[in-house]
Short mmCIF file of C-alpha atoms and ligand atoms in Angstrom, two decimals:
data_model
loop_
_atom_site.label_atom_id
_atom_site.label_comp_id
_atom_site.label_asym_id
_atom_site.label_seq_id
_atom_site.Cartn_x
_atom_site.Cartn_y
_atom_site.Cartn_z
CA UNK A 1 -8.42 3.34 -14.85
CA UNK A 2 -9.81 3.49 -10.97
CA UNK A 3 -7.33 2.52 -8.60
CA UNK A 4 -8.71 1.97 -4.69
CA UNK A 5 -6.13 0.76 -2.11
CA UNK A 6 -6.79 -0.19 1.71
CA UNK A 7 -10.32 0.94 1.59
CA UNK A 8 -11.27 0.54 5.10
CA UNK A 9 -14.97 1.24 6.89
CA UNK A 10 -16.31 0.64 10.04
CA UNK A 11 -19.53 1.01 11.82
CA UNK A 12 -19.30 1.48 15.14
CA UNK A 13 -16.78 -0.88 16.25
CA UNK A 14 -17.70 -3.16 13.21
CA UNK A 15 -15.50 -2.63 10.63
CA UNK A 16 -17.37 -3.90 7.01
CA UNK A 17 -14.82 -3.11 4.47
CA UNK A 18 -11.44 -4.39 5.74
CA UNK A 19 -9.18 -2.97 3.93
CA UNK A 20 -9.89 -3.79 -0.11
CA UNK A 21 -7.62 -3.14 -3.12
CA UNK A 22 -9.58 -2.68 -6.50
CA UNK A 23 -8.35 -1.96 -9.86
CA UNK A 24 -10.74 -1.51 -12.52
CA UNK A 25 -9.72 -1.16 -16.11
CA UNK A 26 -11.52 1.50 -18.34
CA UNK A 27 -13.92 -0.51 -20.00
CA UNK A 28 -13.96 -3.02 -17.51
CA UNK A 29 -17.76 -5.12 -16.34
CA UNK A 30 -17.26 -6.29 -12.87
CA UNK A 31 -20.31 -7.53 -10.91
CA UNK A 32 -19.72 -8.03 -7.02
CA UNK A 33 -21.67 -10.95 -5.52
CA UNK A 34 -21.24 -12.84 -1.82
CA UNK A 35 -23.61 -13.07 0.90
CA UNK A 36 -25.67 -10.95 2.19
CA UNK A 37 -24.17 -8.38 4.82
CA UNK A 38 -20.32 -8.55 3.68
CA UNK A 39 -20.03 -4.51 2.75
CA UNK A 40 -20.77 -5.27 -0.95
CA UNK A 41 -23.20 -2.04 -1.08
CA UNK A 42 -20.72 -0.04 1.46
CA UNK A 43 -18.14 -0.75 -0.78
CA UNK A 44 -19.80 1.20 -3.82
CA UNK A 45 -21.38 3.89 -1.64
CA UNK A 46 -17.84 4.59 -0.38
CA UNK A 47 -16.59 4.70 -3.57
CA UNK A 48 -19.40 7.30 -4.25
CA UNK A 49 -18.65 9.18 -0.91
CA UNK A 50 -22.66 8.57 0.06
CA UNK A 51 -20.30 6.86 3.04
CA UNK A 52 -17.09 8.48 4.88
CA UNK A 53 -14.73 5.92 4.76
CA UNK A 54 -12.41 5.50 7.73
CA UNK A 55 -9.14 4.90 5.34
CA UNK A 56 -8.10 4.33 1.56
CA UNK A 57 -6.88 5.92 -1.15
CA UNK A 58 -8.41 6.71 -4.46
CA UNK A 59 -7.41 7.03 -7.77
CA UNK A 60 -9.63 8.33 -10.22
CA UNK A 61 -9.55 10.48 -14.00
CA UNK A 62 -7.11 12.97 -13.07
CA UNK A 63 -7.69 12.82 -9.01
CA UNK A 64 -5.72 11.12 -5.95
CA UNK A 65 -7.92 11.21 -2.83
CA UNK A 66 -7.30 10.29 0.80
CA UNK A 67 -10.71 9.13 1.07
CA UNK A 68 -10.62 9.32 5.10
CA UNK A 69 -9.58 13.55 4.47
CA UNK A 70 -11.10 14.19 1.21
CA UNK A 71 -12.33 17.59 1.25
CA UNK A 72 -16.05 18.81 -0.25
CA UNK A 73 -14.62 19.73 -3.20
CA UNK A 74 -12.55 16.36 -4.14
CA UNK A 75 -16.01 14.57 -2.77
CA UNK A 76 -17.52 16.14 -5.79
CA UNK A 77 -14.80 15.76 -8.20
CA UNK A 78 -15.02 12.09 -7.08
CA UNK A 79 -19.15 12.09 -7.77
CA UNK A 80 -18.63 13.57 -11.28
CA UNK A 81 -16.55 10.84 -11.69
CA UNK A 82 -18.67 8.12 -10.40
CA UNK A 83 -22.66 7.72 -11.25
CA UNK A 84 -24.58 5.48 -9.00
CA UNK A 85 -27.65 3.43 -9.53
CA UNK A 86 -30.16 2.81 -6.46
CA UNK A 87 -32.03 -0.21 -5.62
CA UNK A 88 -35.02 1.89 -5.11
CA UNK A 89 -34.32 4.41 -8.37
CA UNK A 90 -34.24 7.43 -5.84
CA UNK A 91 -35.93 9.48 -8.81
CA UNK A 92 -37.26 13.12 -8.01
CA UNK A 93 -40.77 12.46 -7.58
CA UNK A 94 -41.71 15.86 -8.33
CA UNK A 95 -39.75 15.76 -11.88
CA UNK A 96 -40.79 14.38 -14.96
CA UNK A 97 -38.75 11.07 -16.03
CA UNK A 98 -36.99 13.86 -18.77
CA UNK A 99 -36.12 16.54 -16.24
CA UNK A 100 -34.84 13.75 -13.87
CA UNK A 101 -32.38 13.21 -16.31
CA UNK A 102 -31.24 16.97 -16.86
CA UNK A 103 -31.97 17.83 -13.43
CA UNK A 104 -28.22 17.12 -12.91
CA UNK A 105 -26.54 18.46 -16.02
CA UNK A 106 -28.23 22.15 -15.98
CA UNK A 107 -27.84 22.77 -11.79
CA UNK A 108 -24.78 21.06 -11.40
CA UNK A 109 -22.60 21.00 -14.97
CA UNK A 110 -24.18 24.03 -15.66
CA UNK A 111 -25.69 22.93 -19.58
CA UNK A 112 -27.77 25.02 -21.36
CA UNK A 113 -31.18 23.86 -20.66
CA UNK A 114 -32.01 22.87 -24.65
CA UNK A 115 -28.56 21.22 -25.08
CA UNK A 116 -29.46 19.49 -21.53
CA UNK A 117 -33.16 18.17 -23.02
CA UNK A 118 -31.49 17.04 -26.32
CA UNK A 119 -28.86 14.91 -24.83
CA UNK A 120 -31.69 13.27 -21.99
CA UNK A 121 -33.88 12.34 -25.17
CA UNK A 122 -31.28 10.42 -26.88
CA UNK A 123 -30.84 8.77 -23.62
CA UNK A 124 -34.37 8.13 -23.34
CA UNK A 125 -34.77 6.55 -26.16
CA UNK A 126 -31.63 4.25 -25.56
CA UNK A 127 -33.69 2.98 -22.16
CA UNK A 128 -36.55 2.70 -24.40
CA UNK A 129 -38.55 5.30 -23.30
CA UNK A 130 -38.62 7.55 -25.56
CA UNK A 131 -42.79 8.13 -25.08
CA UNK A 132 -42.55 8.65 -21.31
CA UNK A 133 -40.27 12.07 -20.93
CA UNK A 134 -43.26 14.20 -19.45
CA UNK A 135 -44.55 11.18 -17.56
CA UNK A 136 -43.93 11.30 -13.66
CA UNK A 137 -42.30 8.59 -11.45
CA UNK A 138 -45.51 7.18 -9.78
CA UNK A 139 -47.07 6.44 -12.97
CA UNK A 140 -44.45 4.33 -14.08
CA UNK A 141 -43.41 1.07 -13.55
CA UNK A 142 -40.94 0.10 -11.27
CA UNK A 143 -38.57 -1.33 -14.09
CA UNK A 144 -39.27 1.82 -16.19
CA UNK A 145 -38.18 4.04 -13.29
CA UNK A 146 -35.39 2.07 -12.53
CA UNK A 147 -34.55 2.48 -16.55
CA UNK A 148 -34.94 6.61 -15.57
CA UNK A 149 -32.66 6.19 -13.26
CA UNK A 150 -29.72 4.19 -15.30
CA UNK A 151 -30.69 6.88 -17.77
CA UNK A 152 -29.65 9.89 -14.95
CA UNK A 153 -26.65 7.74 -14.56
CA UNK A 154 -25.63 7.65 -18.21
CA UNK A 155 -26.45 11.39 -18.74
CA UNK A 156 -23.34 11.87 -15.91
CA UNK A 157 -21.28 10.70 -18.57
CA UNK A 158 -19.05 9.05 -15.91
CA UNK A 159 -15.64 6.80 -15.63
CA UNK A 160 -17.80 4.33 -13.97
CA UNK A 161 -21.37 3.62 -13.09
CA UNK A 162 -21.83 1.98 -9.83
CA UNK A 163 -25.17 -0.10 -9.51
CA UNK A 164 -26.65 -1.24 -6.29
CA UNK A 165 -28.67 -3.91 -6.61
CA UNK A 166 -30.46 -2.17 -9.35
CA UNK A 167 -33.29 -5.31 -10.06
CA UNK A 168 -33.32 -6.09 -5.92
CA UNK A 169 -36.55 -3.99 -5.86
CA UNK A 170 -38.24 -4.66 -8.96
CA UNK A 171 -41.37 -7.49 -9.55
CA UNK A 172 -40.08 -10.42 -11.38
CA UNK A 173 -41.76 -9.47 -14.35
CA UNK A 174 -39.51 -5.99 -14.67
CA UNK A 175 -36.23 -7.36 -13.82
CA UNK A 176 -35.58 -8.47 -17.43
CA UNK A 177 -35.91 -5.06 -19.22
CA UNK A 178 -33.97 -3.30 -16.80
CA UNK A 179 -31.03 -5.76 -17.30
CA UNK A 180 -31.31 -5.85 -21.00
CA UNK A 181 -30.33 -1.73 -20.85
CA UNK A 182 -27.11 -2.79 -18.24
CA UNK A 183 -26.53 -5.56 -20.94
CA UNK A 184 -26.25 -2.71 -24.13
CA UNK A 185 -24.41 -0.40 -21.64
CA UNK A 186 -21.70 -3.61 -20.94
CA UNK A 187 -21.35 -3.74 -24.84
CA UNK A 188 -20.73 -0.58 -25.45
CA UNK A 189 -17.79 -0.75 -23.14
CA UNK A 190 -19.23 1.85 -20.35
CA UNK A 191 -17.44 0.85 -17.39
CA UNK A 192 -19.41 -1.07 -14.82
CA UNK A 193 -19.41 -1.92 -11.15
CA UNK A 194 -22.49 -4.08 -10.26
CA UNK A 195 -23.08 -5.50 -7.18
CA UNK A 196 -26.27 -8.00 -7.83
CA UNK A 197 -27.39 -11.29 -6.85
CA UNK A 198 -28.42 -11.95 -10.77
CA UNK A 199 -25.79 -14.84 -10.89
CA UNK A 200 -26.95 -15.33 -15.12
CA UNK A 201 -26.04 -11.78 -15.59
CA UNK A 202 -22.60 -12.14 -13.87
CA UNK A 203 -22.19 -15.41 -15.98
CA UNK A 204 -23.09 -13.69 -19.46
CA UNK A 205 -21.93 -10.22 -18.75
CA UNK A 206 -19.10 -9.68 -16.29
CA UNK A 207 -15.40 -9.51 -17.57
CA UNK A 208 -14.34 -10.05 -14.15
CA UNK A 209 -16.55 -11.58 -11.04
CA UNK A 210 -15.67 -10.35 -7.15
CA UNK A 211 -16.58 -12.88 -4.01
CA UNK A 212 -16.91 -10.49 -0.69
CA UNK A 213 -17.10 -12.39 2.39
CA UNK A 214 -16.72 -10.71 5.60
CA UNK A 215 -15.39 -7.34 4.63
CA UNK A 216 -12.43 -8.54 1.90
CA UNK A 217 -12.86 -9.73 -1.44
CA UNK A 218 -11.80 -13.50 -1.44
CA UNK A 219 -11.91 -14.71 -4.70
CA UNK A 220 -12.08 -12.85 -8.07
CA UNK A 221 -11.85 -13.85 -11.82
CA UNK A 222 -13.53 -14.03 -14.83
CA UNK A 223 -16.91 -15.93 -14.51
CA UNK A 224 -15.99 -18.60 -16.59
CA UNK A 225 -13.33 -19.53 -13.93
CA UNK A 226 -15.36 -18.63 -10.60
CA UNK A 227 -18.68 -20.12 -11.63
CA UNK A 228 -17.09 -23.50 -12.55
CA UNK A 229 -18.02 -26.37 -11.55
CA UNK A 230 -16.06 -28.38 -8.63
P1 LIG B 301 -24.23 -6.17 1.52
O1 LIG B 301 -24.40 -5.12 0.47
O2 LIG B 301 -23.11 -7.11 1.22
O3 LIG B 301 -25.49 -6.90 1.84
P2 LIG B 301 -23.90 -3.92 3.28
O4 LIG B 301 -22.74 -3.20 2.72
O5 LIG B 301 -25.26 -3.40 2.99
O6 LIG B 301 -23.79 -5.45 2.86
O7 LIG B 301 -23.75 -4.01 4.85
C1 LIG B 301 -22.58 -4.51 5.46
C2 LIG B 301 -22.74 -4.46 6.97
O8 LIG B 301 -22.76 -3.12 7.41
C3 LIG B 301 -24.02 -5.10 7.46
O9 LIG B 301 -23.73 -5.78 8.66
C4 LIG B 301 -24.91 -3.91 7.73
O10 LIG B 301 -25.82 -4.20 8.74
C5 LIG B 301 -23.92 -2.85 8.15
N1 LIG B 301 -24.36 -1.49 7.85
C6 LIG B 301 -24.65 -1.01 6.63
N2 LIG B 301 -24.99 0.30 6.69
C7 LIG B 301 -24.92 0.64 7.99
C8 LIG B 301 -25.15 1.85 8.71
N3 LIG B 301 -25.50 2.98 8.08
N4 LIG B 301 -24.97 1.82 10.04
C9 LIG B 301 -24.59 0.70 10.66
N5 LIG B 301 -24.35 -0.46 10.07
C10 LIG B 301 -24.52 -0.50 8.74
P1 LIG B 302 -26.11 -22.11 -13.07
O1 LIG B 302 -25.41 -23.27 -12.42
O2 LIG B 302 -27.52 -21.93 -12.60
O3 LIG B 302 -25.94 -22.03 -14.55
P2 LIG B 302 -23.90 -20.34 -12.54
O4 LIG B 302 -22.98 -21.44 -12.94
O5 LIG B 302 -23.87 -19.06 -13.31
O6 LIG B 302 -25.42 -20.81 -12.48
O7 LIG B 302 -23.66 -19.99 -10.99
C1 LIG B 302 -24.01 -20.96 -10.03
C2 LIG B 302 -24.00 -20.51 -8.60
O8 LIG B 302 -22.77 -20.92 -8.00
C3 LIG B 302 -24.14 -19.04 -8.36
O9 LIG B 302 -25.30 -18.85 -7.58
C4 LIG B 302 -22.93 -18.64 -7.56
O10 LIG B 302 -23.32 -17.92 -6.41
C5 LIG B 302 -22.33 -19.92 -7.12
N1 LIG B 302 -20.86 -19.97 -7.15
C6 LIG B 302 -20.13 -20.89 -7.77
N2 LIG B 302 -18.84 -20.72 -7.60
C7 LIG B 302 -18.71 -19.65 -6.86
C8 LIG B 302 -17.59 -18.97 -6.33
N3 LIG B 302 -16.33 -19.37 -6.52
N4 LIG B 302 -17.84 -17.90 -5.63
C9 LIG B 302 -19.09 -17.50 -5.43
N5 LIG B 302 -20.17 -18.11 -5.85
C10 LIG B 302 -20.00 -19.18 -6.57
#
């Protein structure tokens, strides 16, 4: 379970996250939706540390941060914990789509390099790409780049992945693959946080919707409840 309480961040004298409270159960699919501007993306890069939050508290595997003071080395405890997905992939350009994916595991986790390749085949072939391993970023597609880069995510092997508008920069014709991999991730239980303006994917998917507006979450329930009707 991932426990965040009185996450706060401001820029400037702005202050976008105003103090949220998020529990999220192992297992759990939560997409984030609400207008554009309310701290929905700060929100997950905080939770990622690719922002310094001002306050909160974080609970996650076996650490308890002060996210305000967290030190380097809780900032990477808290990344090994927490994979994120960009809206624009964010792939090394000068890696193949393979190595992007064991890029992390043999610098960072410190894999052999053969145990490294095995695993980021596998995962290849989960994303459906199982043909592309020595192929590099700019020749693919957008959708199968994005696909690298949920594969980089699952290769992390993390409590939670935390996707950021991962079809926002994709051609309409892409967006459907690339959700149809978050869609077999969400059934095999991998915990989720999504923040996406794909309101059928939140419908079908989510276990649990959040509404941000201004900062706070305002509303939050299974999509059955929040997408209702009036
Ligand atoms: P959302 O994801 O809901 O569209 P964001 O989290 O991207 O919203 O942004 C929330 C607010 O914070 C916006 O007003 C945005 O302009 C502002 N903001 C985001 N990043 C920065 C930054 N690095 N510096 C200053 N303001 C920022
Ligand atoms: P459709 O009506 O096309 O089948 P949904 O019922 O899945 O689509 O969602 C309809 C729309 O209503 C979505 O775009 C969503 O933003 C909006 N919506 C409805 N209720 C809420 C709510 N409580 N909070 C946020 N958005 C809502």
């Amino acid at each position: 379970m991932i426990k965040v309480r009185n996450l706060v961040k401001q820029f400037g004298n702005t202050r976008v996250l105003d103090g949220i409270d998020l529990e999220i159960q192992k297992g759990e699919i939560i997409v984030v939706i609400g207008p554009s501007g309310t701290g929905k993306s700060t929100l997950l890069r905080c939770l990622n540390f690719l922002e310094q939050p001002d306050a909160g508290q974080l609970q996650i595997g076996d650490i308890d941060v002060d996210m305000n003071t967290a030190t380097r080395q809780q900032i990477l405890a808290v990344r090994r914990h927490t994979a994120f997905v960009f809206q624009n992939y964010a792939l090394f350009a000068n890696k193949t789509a393979l190595e992007n994916i064991t890029e992390r595991l043999i610098v960072v986790d410190r894999w052999p390099e053969e145990k490294a390749r095995e695993l980021a085949h596998r995962i290849l072939e989960r994303v459906g790409l199982s043909d592309k391993a020595d192929a590099w970023p700019a020749s693919l597609s957008g959708g199968q780049q994005q696909r690298v880069g949920i594969g980089r995510a699952m290769a992390a092997q993390a409590e939670v992945i935390l996707f950021d508008e991962p079809t926002s920069s994709l051609d309409p014709e892409w967006v459907g693959e690339v959700l149809s991999v978050m869609k077999a991730l969400a059934e095999e239980r991998q915990t989720m946080l999504v923040v996406t303006h794909e309101m059928r994917f939140a419908h079908d998917v989510a276990d649990r919707v959040i509404f941000m507006d201004g900062g706070s979450i305002v509303e939050q329930g299974p999509p059955s409840q929040l997408f209702q009707e009036p």
